Amino acid sequence: MAARPVVSVFGLNGSKLDATVPLPSVFTAPIRPDLVQFVHKNMAKNHRQPYAVKQQAGEETSAESWGTGRAVARIPRVAGSGTHRAGQAAFGNMTRGGRMFAPNKVWRKWHIRTNTNQKRYAAASAVAATGVTALVSGRGHRINKIDEVPLVVTAEAESLKKTKEAVQLLKALNAYADVAKVSNTRSIRAGRGKMRNRRHRQRRGPLVVYAQDNGITHAFRNLPGVELVDVTRLNLLQLAPGGHLGRFVIWTQPAFEALNNVFGSQTEASEQKKGYTLPSAVISNPDVTRLISSNEIQAVVRPAGPAYTKRPFTQKKNPLRNTQILVRLNPYAQVLRRAEMLGKNKRTTKKMHKKSATGKFLEILKAD
Amino acid sequence: RKHAQKAAADKAAAKSAARLQNRKKRQVIFKRAEQYVNEYRQTERAEVRLRRQAKKAGNFYVPAQPKLAFVIRTKGINKIPPKPRKVLQLLRLLQINNGVFIRLTYATTQMLQIITPYAAWGTPNLKTVKELVYKRGYAKINKQRLPISDNSIIEENLGKYGIICVEDLVHEIYTVGPNFKAANNFLWPFKLSNPTGGWARRKVRHFIEGGDVGNREDKINALVRRMN
């Protein structure tokens, strides 16, 4: 990219400041929803806690099958007497109180390793996606009123200490609608999670990215849905929640400028990620329609076929019955047919000249 | 746009050139068909003339041995012993009521003897050959069974033998010409219907015994007429 587009910085009162920041190279990284989904899926599994049934569940009996000849199914049955449990089926996954099929084990592989380069690519994609208004609003953030995306705030925001001030800032930026959305969508979870310390659910609000925490964390942390993160520790699970690109991010100016160090560019290695350069797109000009209609390509393209192609020969017609087809195959047949018809006509006319039975014949015929 | 225009102009020029070519071909085909009609008439009359001549002189006219046979498989798929099975396969009679043309030689006559209980055969006349090719003629093109819808199909495949139309093909088959093998192999085995009016009471017996199998010489024409 020759000329870097420039992003304006907003002050604490929401007005545009004179200072501007050139757009970091991350925002030109290819946006790969498929990769982000893949990496997110893997990363999301990493904070799982193991679950399993008790090791001896369903096997704490000395049940044995009664065998045949006792008018009962051959499933193992609990030995003994004097209680309901005696004679009940045990051990099978289909029995009541039996062991489940393939009991869960804690040594299931809960965490998934992803290649570092893939993780970085996904993070870069996710950051790039935060710069696309369509994606951010498509993800569901209320950003109709904000002035610019990416949204960059002065460094003074990092020194905010009071939540009141934070709310003031957000309102000045017209970003409070997104926070309001979160509190409006706070509801009780459906399902058993309710009683498992996951009672409430709510949407996600803006992500505030800072370079130095001089109080900003304390100011914003109590706002519902707002998340804070240091620019050197950007998390894909926050940048693309649910694997969906386009989180609404509010950058502070130092954080925005630091992105170049964090990710580097397509040509320059990153300072934070050793030896890492941003990925380049497979196709540099994504406007495929324009490419196809360009002169260079049209010059070598073969001419287009007709819009509707007629199906070739679909029905075999019998030449012995269909004269057209016969003549198509044998042009001389026309001559033969014509001669035949003429011959026939001649014969019929001849017949008309034939006399009817003569008198003498009739006499003899009627004699008997 | 310029390219599209140029392409359209090229196409139009090619079309008119093709039309001219086609017209020329049609003329050739017409002439050939005419020539064949005369040829057939001549050979027929020649036969008659020779018979009459011989009768007049008190001699015997011995007609030439037939060169062409038409064989129809009358037995189904099951319970065929290995040798006749192989012969039926070699003759491309793989299905019941399949028919093929065969050049009669000592060797092929022996093959027909082997498959006597499973096939009916005889010497077809011109009308039989024509009707079979016109109505039930399918070509073997690139291992596919394609209908002979146009002379171009024949020309593209048999052009190198000088066979460019259906009439050429019929002529080659009927007169068992020098390229009979190519022409015959080009034709997919004919799939005939069961005869209207039915088979003989006991199809499996020899034609001579009142059945249907074996050599029935020129009576094959009547059978094909009913099966076509």
Coordinates of C-alpha atoms in Angstrom, one line a residue, chain A residues 298-299 303 306 313 316 318-320 326-332 335-336, chain B residues 3 7 26 29-30 33-34 37 134-135 137-138 147 149-151 166-167:
Chain A
Q298 CA -11.1 -10.0 -22.4
A299 CA -8.4 -9.9 -25.1
P303 CA -16.1 -15.7 -27.3
P306 CA -25.1 -18.6 -26.7
F313 CA -30.6 -34.8 -30.9
K316 CA -34.7 -40.7 -32.6
N318 CA -38.1 -43.7 -37.5
P319 CA -37.0 -43.0 -41.0
L320 CA -39.4 -45.7 -42.2
L326 CA -35.7 -40.4 -44.4
V327 CA -34.8 -37.7 -46.8
R328 CA -32.4 -36.3 -44.3
L329 CA -30.5 -39.6 -44.3
N330 CA -31.1 -40.5 -48.0
P331 CA -31.8 -37.5 -50.3
Y332 CA -32.5 -39.8 -53.2
V335 CA -37.2 -39.2 -55.9
L336 CA -38.2 -42.8 -55.1
Chain B
H3 CA -13.9 -9.3 -29.7
A7 CA -16.3 -13.7 -33.1
R26 CA -25.7 -33.9 -50.3
I29 CA -24.8 -38.7 -51.4
F30 CA -27.7 -38.3 -53.9
A33 CA -27.9 -43.5 -53.7
E34 CA -29.1 -43.3 -57.2
V37 CA -30.6 -48.3 -56.7
Y134 CA -32.9 -47.3 -40.8
K135 CA -35.2 -48.3 -38.0
G137 CA -29.5 -48.7 -36.6
Y138 CA -27.4 -47.4 -33.8
P147 CA -28.6 -43.4 -32.8
S149 CA -29.5 -39.5 -36.6
D150 CA -27.5 -37.9 -39.4
N151 CA -25.1 -38.9 -42.2
V166 CA -26.6 -44.5 -44.6
E167 CA -27.0 -45.8 -48.2

